[in-house]
CSV table of C-alpha atoms in Angstrom, one decimal:
chain,number,residue,atom,x,y,z
A,63,UNK,CA,0.0,0.0,0.0
A,64,UNK,CA,1.2,3.5,-0.8
A,65,UNK,CA,0.0,6.7,0.8
A,66,UNK,CA,0.8,10.5,0.3
A,67,UNK,CA,0.8,12.9,3.2
A,68,UNK,CA,1.8,16.5,3.7
A,69,UNK,CA,3.4,15.9,7.1
A,70,UNK,CA,4.4,12.7,8.8
A,71,UNK,CA,5.3,12.7,12.5
A,72,UNK,CA,7.0,9.6,13.9
A,73,UNK,CA,6.1,9.0,17.5
A,74,UNK,CA,2.9,9.7,19.5
A,75,UNK,CA,4.6,10.8,22.7
A,76,UNK,CA,4.4,14.3,24.1
A,77,UNK,CA,6.5,15.9,21.4
A,78,UNK,CA,4.7,14.1,18.6
A,79,UNK,CA,1.1,14.7,19.7
A,80,UNK,CA,1.9,18.3,20.6
A,81,UNK,CA,3.5,19.0,17.2
A,82,UNK,CA,0.4,17.4,15.5
A,83,UNK,CA,-1.9,19.7,17.5
A,84,UNK,CA,0.3,22.8,16.8
A,85,UNK,CA,0.1,22.0,13.0
A,86,UNK,CA,-3.7,21.4,13.2
A,87,UNK,CA,-4.0,24.9,14.7
A,88,UNK,CA,-2.3,26.4,11.7
A,89,UNK,CA,-4.3,24.4,9.2
A,90,UNK,CA,-1.9,21.6,8.4
A,91,UNK,CA,-2.8,18.0,8.7
A,92,UNK,CA,-0.2,15.6,10.1
A,93,UNK,CA,-0.3,11.8,10.2
A,94,UNK,CA,1.3,10.4,13.4
A,95,UNK,CA,2.9,7.0,13.3
A,96,UNK,CA,3.2,5.2,16.6
A,97,UNK,CA,5.0,1.9,17.2
A,98,UNK,CA,2.8,0.8,20.1
A,99,UNK,CA,-0.7,-0.4,20.0
A,100,UNK,CA,-2.0,2.6,22.0
A,101,UNK,CA,-0.8,5.7,23.8
A,102,UNK,CA,2.2,5.0,26.0
A,103,UNK,CA,2.3,6.4,29.5
A,104,UNK,CA,5.8,5.1,30.5
A,105,UNK,CA,7.1,7.2,33.4
A,106,UNK,CA,3.6,7.4,35.1
A,107,UNK,CA,3.8,11.1,35.8
A,108,UNK,CA,5.9,14.2,35.1
A,109,UNK,CA,6.3,17.7,36.5
A,110,UNK,CA,5.7,20.7,34.2
A,111,UNK,CA,7.5,23.9,35.1
A,112,UNK,CA,6.3,27.4,34.1
A,113,UNK,CA,7.7,27.2,30.6
A,114,UNK,CA,5.4,24.3,29.7
A,115,UNK,CA,2.2,26.2,30.4
A,116,UNK,CA,2.4,29.0,27.8
A,117,UNK,CA,3.0,26.2,25.3
A,118,UNK,CA,0.0,24.2,26.5
A,119,UNK,CA,-2.0,27.4,26.3
A,120,UNK,CA,-0.9,28.0,22.7
A,121,UNK,CA,-2.0,24.4,21.9
A,122,UNK,CA,-5.3,25.1,23.6
A,123,UNK,CA,-5.2,22.3,26.2
A,124,UNK,CA,-3.9,24.0,29.4
A,125,UNK,CA,-7.5,24.5,30.6
A,126,UNK,CA,-8.1,20.8,30.7
A,127,UNK,CA,-5.3,20.2,33.2
A,128,UNK,CA,-5.0,23.2,35.5
A,129,UNK,CA,-8.3,22.5,37.3
A,130,UNK,CA,-7.2,18.9,38.1
A,131,UNK,CA,-3.6,19.3,39.2
A,132,UNK,CA,-2.7,21.8,42.0
A,133,UNK,CA,0.4,23.9,41.7
A,134,UNK,CA,3.4,23.2,44.0
A,135,UNK,CA,5.3,26.2,45.5
A,136,UNK,CA,7.3,24.6,48.4
A,137,UNK,CA,9.4,21.6,49.0
A,138,UNK,CA,11.8,20.0,51.5
A,139,UNK,CA,15.2,18.4,50.9
A,140,UNK,CA,16.4,15.9,53.6
A,141,UNK,CA,20.1,15.0,53.7
A,142,UNK,CA,19.7,11.3,54.8
A,143,UNK,CA,23.2,10.8,56.3
A,144,UNK,CA,23.2,14.2,58.2
A,145,UNK,CA,19.5,14.4,59.0
A,146,UNK,CA,19.4,18.0,57.9
A,147,UNK,CA,16.2,19.3,56.3
A,148,UNK,CA,16.1,22.3,54.1
A,149,UNK,CA,13.0,24.2,52.9
A,150,UNK,CA,12.9,25.1,49.2
A,151,UNK,CA,10.6,27.8,47.8
A,152,UNK,CA,9.9,27.6,44.0
A,153,UNK,CA,9.6,30.8,42.2
A,154,UNK,CA,6.4,31.0,40.3
A,155,UNK,CA,6.3,33.3,37.3
A,156,UNK,CA,3.4,35.8,37.5
A,157,UNK,CA,2.2,36.6,34.0
A,158,UNK,CA,-1.3,37.5,34.8
A,159,UNK,CA,-2.7,34.0,34.7
A,160,UNK,CA,-3.0,31.1,37.1
A,161,UNK,CA,-1.4,28.5,34.8
A,162,UNK,CA,2.2,29.7,35.4
A,163,UNK,CA,3.3,27.3,38.0
A,164,UNK,CA,4.9,23.9,38.8
A,165,UNK,CA,2.4,21.1,38.5
A,166,UNK,CA,2.9,17.3,38.6
A,167,UNK,CA,0.4,15.4,36.5
A,168,UNK,CA,-0.3,12.0,35.1
A,169,UNK,CA,1.6,11.5,31.8
A,170,UNK,CA,-1.4,9.7,30.4
A,171,UNK,CA,-3.7,12.7,31.2
A,172,UNK,CA,-1.4,15.0,29.2
A,173,UNK,CA,-1.2,12.6,26.2
A,174,UNK,CA,-5.0,12.2,26.2
A,175,UNK,CA,-5.6,15.9,26.4
A,176,UNK,CA,-3.4,16.4,23.3
A,177,UNK,CA,-4.8,13.4,21.4
A,178,UNK,CA,-8.4,14.6,21.9
A,179,UNK,CA,-7.6,17.7,19.9
A,180,UNK,CA,-6.7,15.6,16.8
A,181,UNK,CA,-9.0,14.1,14.1
A,182,UNK,CA,-9.8,10.5,14.9
A,183,UNK,CA,-7.7,9.1,12.0
A,184,UNK,CA,-4.6,11.2,12.8
A,185,UNK,CA,-2.7,8.5,14.8
A,186,UNK,CA,-1.8,5.2,13.2
A,187,UNK,CA,-0.8,2.8,15.8
A,188,UNK,CA,1.3,-0.4,15.4
A,189,UNK,CA,3.3,1.5,12.7
A,190,UNK,CA,7.0,0.5,12.9
A,191,UNK,CA,9.4,2.5,10.8
A,192,UNK,CA,11.9,0.4,8.7
A,193,UNK,CA,13.6,2.6,6.1
A,194,UNK,CA,13.7,6.4,5.3
A,195,UNK,CA,14.6,7.5,1.8
A,196,UNK,CA,14.7,10.7,-0.3
A,197,UNK,CA,13.1,10.9,-3.7
A,198,UNK,CA,12.9,13.6,-6.3
A,199,UNK,CA,9.4,14.2,-7.6
A,200,UNK,CA,8.6,17.1,-9.9
A,201,UNK,CA,11.7,19.0,-9.0
A,202,UNK,CA,10.9,18.7,-5.3
A,203,UNK,CA,12.4,16.4,-2.6
A,204,UNK,CA,9.9,13.9,-1.2
A,205,UNK,CA,10.6,11.8,1.9
A,206,UNK,CA,9.7,8.1,1.4
A,207,UNK,CA,8.9,6.2,4.6
A,208,UNK,CA,8.8,2.4,4.5
A,209,UNK,CA,7.0,0.6,7.4
A,210,UNK,CA,7.7,-2.9,8.5
A,211,UNK,CA,4.3,-4.1,7.3
A,212,UNK,CA,5.1,-3.1,3.8
A,213,UNK,CA,3.3,0.2,3.7
A,214,UNK,CA,5.0,3.1,1.9
A,215,UNK,CA,4.2,6.7,2.8
A,216,UNK,CA,5.4,9.6,0.8
A,217,UNK,CA,5.5,12.9,2.7
A,218,UNK,CA,6.5,16.5,2.0
A,219,UNK,CA,7.7,16.9,5.7
A,220,UNK,CA,9.0,14.3,8.2
A,221,UNK,CA,9.3,15.1,11.9
A,222,UNK,CA,11.0,12.6,14.2
A,223,UNK,CA,9.5,12.5,17.6
A,224,UNK,CA,10.5,8.9,18.2
A,225,UNK,CA,12.4,9.3,21.5
A,226,UNK,CA,15.9,8.5,22.8
A,227,UNK,CA,16.4,5.8,20.2
A,228,UNK,CA,15.1,7.8,17.3
A,229,UNK,CA,15.3,6.2,13.9
A,230,UNK,CA,14.9,9.7,12.3
A,231,UNK,CA,17.8,11.2,14.4
A,232,UNK,CA,20.0,8.3,13.3
A,233,UNK,CA,19.1,8.9,9.7
A,234,UNK,CA,20.1,12.5,10.1
A,235,UNK,CA,23.5,11.4,11.4
A,236,UNK,CA,23.1,12.6,15.0
A,237,UNK,CA,25.5,11.0,17.5
A,238,UNK,CA,23.9,8.4,19.7
A,239,UNK,CA,22.8,9.4,23.2
A,240,UNK,CA,25.2,8.4,26.0
A,241,UNK,CA,24.6,6.9,29.4
A,242,UNK,CA,24.9,9.4,32.3
A,243,UNK,CA,26.1,6.7,34.6
A,244,UNK,CA,22.8,7.0,36.5
A,245,UNK,CA,19.4,5.2,36.4
A,246,UNK,CA,15.9,5.9,37.6
A,247,UNK,CA,13.0,4.0,39.1
A,248,UNK,CA,9.6,5.8,38.8
A,249,UNK,CA,6.1,4.9,39.8
A,250,UNK,CA,2.9,5.9,41.5
A,251,UNK,CA,1.9,5.2,45.1
A,252,UNK,CA,-1.7,4.7,45.9
A,253,UNK,CA,-3.3,5.3,49.3
A,254,UNK,CA,-7.0,4.4,49.0
A,255,UNK,CA,-7.9,6.2,52.2
A,256,UNK,CA,-5.8,9.3,51.4
A,257,UNK,CA,-2.1,9.9,51.9
A,258,UNK,CA,-2.4,13.1,54.1
A,259,UNK,CA,0.5,15.0,52.5
A,260,UNK,CA,0.3,18.7,51.6
A,261,UNK,CA,1.0,19.8,48.0
A,262,UNK,CA,4.7,19.9,48.6
A,263,UNK,CA,7.8,18.1,47.1
A,264,UNK,CA,9.7,15.9,49.5
A,265,UNK,CA,13.3,15.0,48.4
A,266,UNK,CA,15.9,12.9,50.0
A,267,UNK,CA,19.6,12.9,49.1
A,268,UNK,CA,22.5,10.6,50.0
A,269,UNK,CA,25.8,9.8,48.3
A,270,UNK,CA,25.0,8.6,44.8
A,271,UNK,CA,21.2,8.7,45.4
A,272,UNK,CA,18.3,11.1,45.1
A,273,UNK,CA,14.7,10.2,45.8
A,274,UNK,CA,11.5,12.0,46.3
A,275,UNK,CA,7.7,12.1,46.0
A,276,UNK,CA,5.0,14.7,45.3
A,277,UNK,CA,1.2,14.4,45.4
A,278,UNK,CA,-0.9,14.1,42.3
A,279,UNK,CA,-4.1,14.2,44.1
A,280,UNK,CA,-5.5,13.2,47.6
A,281,UNK,CA,-4.9,9.5,47.0
A,282,UNK,CA,-1.9,9.2,44.6
A,283,UNK,CA,1.7,10.2,44.8
A,284,UNK,CA,4.4,10.3,42.1
A,285,UNK,CA,7.7,8.9,43.5
A,286,UNK,CA,11.2,8.4,42.0
A,287,UNK,CA,14.7,7.2,42.8
A,288,UNK,CA,17.8,8.1,40.8
A,289,UNK,CA,21.0,6.4,41.6
A,290,UNK,CA,24.5,5.7,40.4
A,291,UNK,CA,24.8,2.0,39.8
A,292,UNK,CA,23.8,-1.1,37.9
A,293,UNK,CA,20.6,-2.1,36.2
A,294,UNK,CA,17.6,-3.4,38.2
A,295,UNK,CA,16.5,-6.4,36.4
A,296,UNK,CA,13.3,-8.4,36.9
A,297,UNK,CA,9.6,-7.9,37.4
A,298,UNK,CA,8.1,-4.8,39.2
A,299,UNK,CA,7.9,-6.7,42.5
A,300,UNK,CA,11.6,-7.4,42.3
A,301,UNK,CA,12.4,-3.8,41.5
A,302,UNK,CA,10.4,-2.6,44.4
A,303,UNK,CA,12.1,-5.1,46.7
A,304,UNK,CA,15.5,-4.1,45.4
A,305,UNK,CA,14.8,-0.4,46.0
A,306,UNK,CA,13.7,-1.0,49.6
A,307,UNK,CA,16.4,-3.4,50.6
A,308,UNK,CA,19.5,-2.2,48.6
A,309,UNK,CA,19.1,1.6,48.0
A,310,UNK,CA,16.8,3.3,50.5
A,311,UNK,CA,16.9,1.1,53.6
A,312,UNK,CA,18.3,4.1,55.6
A,313,UNK,CA,15.9,6.6,54.2
A,314,UNK,CA,13.1,8.1,56.4
A,315,UNK,CA,10.0,5.9,57.0
A,316,UNK,CA,7.8,8.4,55.1
A,317,UNK,CA,9.6,7.6,51.9
A,318,UNK,CA,9.8,3.9,52.6
A,319,UNK,CA,6.0,3.8,53.1
A,320,UNK,CA,5.4,5.5,49.8
A,321,UNK,CA,7.5,2.9,48.0
A,322,UNK,CA,5.6,0.1,49.8
A,323,UNK,CA,2.3,1.6,48.5
A,324,UNK,CA,3.6,1.5,44.9
A,325,UNK,CA,1.1,0.6,42.1
A,326,UNK,CA,3.3,-2.1,40.6
A,327,UNK,CA,1.7,-1.7,37.2
A,328,UNK,CA,3.2,1.8,37.0
A,329,UNK,CA,6.7,0.9,38.2
A,330,UNK,CA,9.5,1.3,35.6
A,331,UNK,CA,13.3,1.3,35.6
A,332,UNK,CA,15.4,3.1,32.9
A,333,UNK,CA,19.0,4.2,32.4
A,334,UNK,CA,19.3,8.0,32.2
A,335,UNK,CA,20.5,8.9,28.8
A,336,UNK,CA,21.4,12.3,27.2
A,337,UNK,CA,22.7,13.7,24.0
A,338,UNK,CA,26.0,15.5,24.6
A,339,UNK,CA,25.4,19.2,24.2
A,340,UNK,CA,28.1,19.7,21.5
A,341,UNK,CA,26.2,17.0,19.5
A,342,UNK,CA,23.2,19.3,19.6
A,343,UNK,CA,25.2,22.5,18.9
A,344,UNK,CA,27.2,21.1,16.0
A,345,UNK,CA,25.0,18.2,14.9
A,346,UNK,CA,22.8,18.0,11.9
A,347,UNK,CA,19.3,18.5,13.4
A,348,UNK,CA,17.6,18.8,10.0
A,349,UNK,CA,18.1,17.9,6.4
A,350,UNK,CA,15.8,19.5,3.9
A,351,UNK,CA,12.2,18.7,5.0
A,352,UNK,CA,13.3,16.3,7.8
A,353,UNK,CA,13.9,17.3,11.4
A,354,UNK,CA,13.5,16.1,15.0
A,355,UNK,CA,11.8,17.3,18.2
A,356,UNK,CA,11.6,16.3,21.9
A,357,UNK,CA,13.8,13.4,23.1
A,358,UNK,CA,14.7,12.6,19.5
A,359,UNK,CA,16.6,15.9,19.4
A,360,UNK,CA,17.7,16.5,23.0
A,361,UNK,CA,17.3,13.6,25.4
A,362,UNK,CA,18.3,14.8,28.9
A,363,UNK,CA,18.5,13.7,32.4
A,364,UNK,CA,15.4,14.5,34.5
A,365,UNK,CA,17.1,16.8,37.1
A,366,UNK,CA,15.6,20.0,35.9
A,367,UNK,CA,12.2,18.4,35.0
A,368,UNK,CA,12.5,19.7,31.5
A,369,UNK,CA,11.9,16.6,29.3
A,370,UNK,CA,8.2,17.3,28.9
A,371,UNK,CA,8.4,21.1,29.0
A,372,UNK,CA,11.1,21.4,26.4
A,373,UNK,CA,9.2,19.0,24.1
A,374,UNK,CA,6.1,21.2,24.3
A,375,UNK,CA,8.3,24.3,23.5
A,376,UNK,CA,9.6,22.4,20.4
A,377,UNK,CA,6.1,21.7,19.2
A,378,UNK,CA,4.9,25.3,19.4
A,379,UNK,CA,8.1,26.7,17.8
A,380,UNK,CA,8.0,24.2,15.0
A,381,UNK,CA,4.3,24.7,14.5
A,382,UNK,CA,4.9,28.5,14.3
A,383,UNK,CA,7.6,28.2,11.6
A,384,UNK,CA,5.8,25.7,9.5
A,385,UNK,CA,2.5,27.6,10.0
A,386,UNK,CA,4.0,30.9,8.9
A,387,UNK,CA,5.4,29.2,5.8
A,388,UNK,CA,2.1,27.6,4.9
A,389,UNK,CA,0.1,30.7,5.6
A,390,UNK,CA,2.4,32.9,3.6
A,391,UNK,CA,2.1,30.6,0.7
A,392,UNK,CA,-1.7,30.5,0.6
A,393,UNK,CA,-2.1,27.1,2.4
A,394,UNK,CA,0.5,25.3,0.4
A,395,UNK,CA,3.8,23.6,1.3
A,396,UNK,CA,6.4,25.2,-0.9
A,397,UNK,CA,9.6,23.2,-0.9
A,398,UNK,CA,12.2,25.9,-0.7
A,399,UNK,CA,10.3,28.0,1.8
A,400,UNK,CA,9.5,24.9,4.0
A,401,UNK,CA,13.2,24.0,4.1
A,402,UNK,CA,13.9,27.5,5.4
A,403,UNK,CA,11.2,27.3,8.0
A,404,UNK,CA,12.6,24.0,9.4
A,405,UNK,CA,16.1,25.5,9.4
A,406,UNK,CA,14.8,28.5,11.3
A,407,UNK,CA,13.2,26.2,13.8
A,408,UNK,CA,16.5,24.4,14.4
A,409,UNK,CA,18.3,27.7,14.8
A,410,UNK,CA,15.8,28.8,17.4
A,411,UNK,CA,15.9,25.6,19.4
A,412,UNK,CA,19.6,24.5,19.1
A,413,UNK,CA,21.2,26.6,21.9
A,414,UNK,CA,18.1,26.4,24.2
A,415,UNK,CA,18.2,22.6,24.0
A,416,UNK,CA,21.9,22.4,24.6
A,417,UNK,CA,21.6,24.7,27.6
A,418,UNK,CA,18.9,22.5,29.2
A,419,UNK,CA,20.8,19.3,28.6
A,420,UNK,CA,23.9,20.8,30.2
A,421,UNK,CA,21.9,22.3,33.1
A,422,UNK,CA,20.1,19.0,33.8
A,423,UNK,CA,23.3,17.0,33.8
A,424,UNK,CA,25.1,19.4,36.1
A,425,UNK,CA,22.1,19.6,38.5
A,426,UNK,CA,22.1,15.8,38.7
A,427,UNK,CA,25.9,15.6,39.2
A,428,UNK,CA,25.7,18.1,42.1
A,429,UNK,CA,22.8,16.5,43.8
A,430,UNK,CA,24.3,13.0,43.6
A,431,UNK,CA,27.7,14.2,44.6
A,432,UNK,CA,30.2,12.1,46.6
A,433,UNK,CA,31.0,12.3,50.3
A,434,UNK,CA,34.0,14.7,49.9
A,435,UNK,CA,33.6,17.9,51.9
A,436,UNK,CA,33.6,20.2,48.9
A,437,UNK,CA,30.8,18.2,47.2
A,438,UNK,CA,28.7,18.3,50.3
A,439,UNK,CA,29.3,22.1,50.6
A,440,UNK,CA,28.4,22.6,46.9
A,441,UNK,CA,25.2,20.6,47.3
A,442,UNK,CA,24.0,21.5,50.7
A,443,UNK,CA,25.6,25.0,51.2
A,444,UNK,CA,25.1,26.4,47.7
A,445,UNK,CA,22.8,24.4,45.4
A,446,UNK,CA,19.8,23.8,47.7
A,447,UNK,CA,20.1,27.1,49.6
A,448,UNK,CA,20.5,29.4,46.7
A,449,UNK,CA,20.0,27.7,43.3
A,450,UNK,CA,17.4,24.9,43.6
A,451,UNK,CA,14.5,27.1,44.6
A,452,UNK,CA,15.2,29.4,41.6
A,453,UNK,CA,14.9,26.6,39.0
A,454,UNK,CA,11.3,27.4,38.2
A,455,UNK,CA,12.5,31.0,37.3
A,456,UNK,CA,15.5,29.8,35.4
A,457,UNK,CA,13.5,27.5,33.2
A,458,UNK,CA,10.7,30.0,32.6
A,459,UNK,CA,10.5,30.8,28.9
A,460,UNK,CA,7.5,31.8,26.9
A,461,UNK,CA,7.8,30.0,23.6
A,462,UNK,CA,5.3,32.3,21.9
A,463,UNK,CA,2.0,31.9,20.1
A,464,UNK,CA,0.9,30.1,17.0
A,465,UNK,CA,0.0,32.2,14.0
A,466,UNK,CA,-3.6,32.7,13.1
A,467,UNK,CA,-4.7,31.4,9.7
A,468,UNK,CA,-5.1,34.3,7.3
A,469,UNK,CA,-6.4,32.5,4.3
A,470,UNK,CA,-10.1,32.1,5.2
A,471,UNK,CA,-11.3,29.0,6.9
A,472,UNK,CA,-8.9,26.7,5.1
A,473,UNK,CA,-8.0,23.7,7.2
A,474,UNK,CA,-6.1,20.7,5.8
A,475,UNK,CA,-7.0,18.5,8.7
A,476,UNK,CA,-10.1,16.3,8.6
A,477,UNK,CA,-12.9,16.9,11.1
A,478,UNK,CA,-13.7,14.7,14.0
A,479,UNK,CA,-16.7,12.4,13.7
């Protein structure tokens, strides 16, 4: 079977769905190809900092989430070995609206909020990418995508949002992500009668370890452990046991109780990978009408909580550049102008992405520092006292709006049933 599309997006994660929504808002239909049989919610939950909310507002979905998830403005960091507890205040940007804050939400809720904005036939599940080729057609370059089931899709634009192990990034020639030397366990804890915690972040640090939890609602908490060390193999029950007996046995009972209440169906282990910043600064992030966004462009460690927020920024910026090109050309994808639009997107995002990857890695390195006196001073005396509480301000960035269509009511996307 052979198909022809204006835009193909590989991956129905946060970056892929958000990019599809951004394009729909500017009158461009995109087909989203997803390997899995349905929306993936690996990671259980995520925290969105102030920069994520202007992006969600531009995409028209922030109003679905802000009434459900309360903002967090305060947290506590416990040094496990010393017993010291520090209070951390998160700076919340005041831009005249109540959506500018730090909120932790279910990953699936975000994916569903984005997917609801798309036409019902926009996402093609169980679509595994096999080969990408370029083909000249009528003097223009067309991207030819071959799927494992034999389907061939010809597209004017290809956007790789296919995560850390991106096939599209590999095709562009980007260097492979590298292991940070750390790993993470994440999950939800469920307290049917209520957990009783206020809307605050609780973190615990020890040599080579950082853990924490934050409420999602009255009954559920999102919890995590990042550590330096080997892989945790096995089923969720074994991972939970390994966490309790090998990594956090000396942690406060409040954290141990949260781990014991883990919903095992949400429990995951993963190595923390990142793309080296010079690979982003000097790497080929686009080629003609092909580019990448989200983790496919800039996988990073979770220490600044910017994996989701930066992906949403990418979507709006890419949607703006593609949208302006299409609008300026009367609703058409003009090859030369589209290549320039994608190149402008890369220029706008390259340094921002490299900065976030670097900042995330350094934040993790400081917080999981060794037991030498200068590392303790850097972590406890400087980072938590003076820097950590300002993270929400440092990562605040308004990625801008999407352009309004100026060529009537033209919309290349199909309507919902």
